[in-house]
Structure formats: C-alpha cells, structure tokens
mmCIF file of C-alpha atoms in Angstrom:
data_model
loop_
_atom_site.group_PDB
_atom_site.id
_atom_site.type_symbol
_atom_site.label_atom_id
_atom_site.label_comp_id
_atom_site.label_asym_id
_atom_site.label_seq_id
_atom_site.Cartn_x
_atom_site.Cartn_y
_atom_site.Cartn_z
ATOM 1 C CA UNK E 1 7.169 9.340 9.270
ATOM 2 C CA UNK E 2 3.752 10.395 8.419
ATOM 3 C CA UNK E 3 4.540 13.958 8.254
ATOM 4 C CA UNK E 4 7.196 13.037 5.967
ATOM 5 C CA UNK E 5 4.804 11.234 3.511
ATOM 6 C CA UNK E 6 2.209 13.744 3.794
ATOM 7 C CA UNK E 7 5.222 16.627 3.094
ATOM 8 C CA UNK E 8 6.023 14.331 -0.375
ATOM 9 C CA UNK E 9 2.239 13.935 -1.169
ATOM 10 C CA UNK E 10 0.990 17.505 -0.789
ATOM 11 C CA UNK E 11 4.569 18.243 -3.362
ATOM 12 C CA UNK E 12 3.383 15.983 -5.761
ATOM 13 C CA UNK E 13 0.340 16.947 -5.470
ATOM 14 C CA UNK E 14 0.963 20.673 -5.869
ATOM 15 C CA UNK E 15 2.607 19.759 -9.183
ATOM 16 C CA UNK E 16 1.172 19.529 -12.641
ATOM 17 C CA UNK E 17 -0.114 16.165 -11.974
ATOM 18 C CA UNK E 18 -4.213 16.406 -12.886
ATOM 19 C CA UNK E 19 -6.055 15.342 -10.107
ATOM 20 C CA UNK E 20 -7.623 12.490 -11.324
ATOM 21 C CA UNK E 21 -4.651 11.090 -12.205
ATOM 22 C CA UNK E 22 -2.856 11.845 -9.281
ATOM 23 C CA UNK E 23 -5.909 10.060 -6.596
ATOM 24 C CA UNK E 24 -5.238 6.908 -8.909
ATOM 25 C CA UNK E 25 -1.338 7.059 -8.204
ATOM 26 C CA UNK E 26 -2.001 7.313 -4.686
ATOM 27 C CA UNK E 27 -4.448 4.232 -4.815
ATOM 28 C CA UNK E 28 -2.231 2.412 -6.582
ATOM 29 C CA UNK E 29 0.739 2.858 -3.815
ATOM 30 C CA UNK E 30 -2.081 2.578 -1.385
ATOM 31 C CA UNK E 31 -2.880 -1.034 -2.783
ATOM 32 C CA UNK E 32 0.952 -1.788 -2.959
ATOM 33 C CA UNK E 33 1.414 -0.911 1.069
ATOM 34 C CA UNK E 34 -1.514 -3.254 1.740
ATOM 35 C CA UNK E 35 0.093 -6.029 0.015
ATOM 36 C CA UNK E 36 3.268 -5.511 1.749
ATOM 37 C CA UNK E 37 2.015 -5.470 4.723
ATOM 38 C CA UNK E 38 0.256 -8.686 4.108
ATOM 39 C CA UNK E 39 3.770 -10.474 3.009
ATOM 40 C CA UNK E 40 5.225 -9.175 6.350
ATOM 41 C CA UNK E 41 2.397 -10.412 7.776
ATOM 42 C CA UNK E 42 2.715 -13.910 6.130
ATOM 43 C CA UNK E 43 6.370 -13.699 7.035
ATOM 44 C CA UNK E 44 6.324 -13.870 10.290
ATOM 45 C CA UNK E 45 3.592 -16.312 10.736
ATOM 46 C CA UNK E 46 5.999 -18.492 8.842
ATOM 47 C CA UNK E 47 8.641 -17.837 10.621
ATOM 48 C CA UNK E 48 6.453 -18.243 13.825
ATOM 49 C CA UNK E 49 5.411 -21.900 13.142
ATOM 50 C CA UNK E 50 2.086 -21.097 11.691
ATOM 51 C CA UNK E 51 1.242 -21.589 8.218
ATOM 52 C CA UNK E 52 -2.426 -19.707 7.706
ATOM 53 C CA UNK E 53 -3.821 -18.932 4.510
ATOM 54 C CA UNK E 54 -3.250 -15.133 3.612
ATOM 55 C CA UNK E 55 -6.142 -12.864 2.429
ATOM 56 C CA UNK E 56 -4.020 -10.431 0.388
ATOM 57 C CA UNK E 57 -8.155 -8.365 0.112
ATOM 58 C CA UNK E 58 -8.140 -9.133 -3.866
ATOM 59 C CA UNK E 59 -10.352 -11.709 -5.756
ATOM 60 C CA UNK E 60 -10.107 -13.054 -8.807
ATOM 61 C CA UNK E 61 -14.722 -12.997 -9.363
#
C-alpha cells in the first residue's frame, strides 16, 4: 500500500505541479487522513460502549 502511494506521489510530483504548491496538497490530504482516522477511531469506541471525547488535533484559539 505504501509503495503504491509513494508510486502516485513521486507522479504527481514529477508533474508540472510547483513545489510549493504541491507540499500544501500533500498537507492538506495529510490533515484529511488524520481526521479519518480519528472518526474510525470515534467509531469504534462507540460502537464499543465507550463514549470519550475525540481530539480531532485542531483548535479553534
């Protein structure tokens, strides 16, 4: 899986994306894995019975 993701990222990468540009895409779907992972996480601790607060890492100050 990771080799697959690093295949598509070097592509894009390679491309006529400018670079700048291209490390704030990859933040951006960086920020969007971490808060699907925290949904999953929330999920199953639903599922599981226990209902703790998620820290999704963002604040509003």
């Amino acid at each position: 899986m990771l080799k697959v993701v690093a295949r598509a990222a070097h592509k894009h990468a390679s491309g006529s994306v400018p670079r700048l540009q291209n490390v704030l895409h990859w933040r951006f779907h960086g920020l969007i894995i971490q808060l699907l992972i925290g949904l999953e996480e929330a999920v199953a601790e639903a599922a599981a019975g226990r209902f703790a607060p998620v820290d999704f890492g963002l604040s509003v100050f």
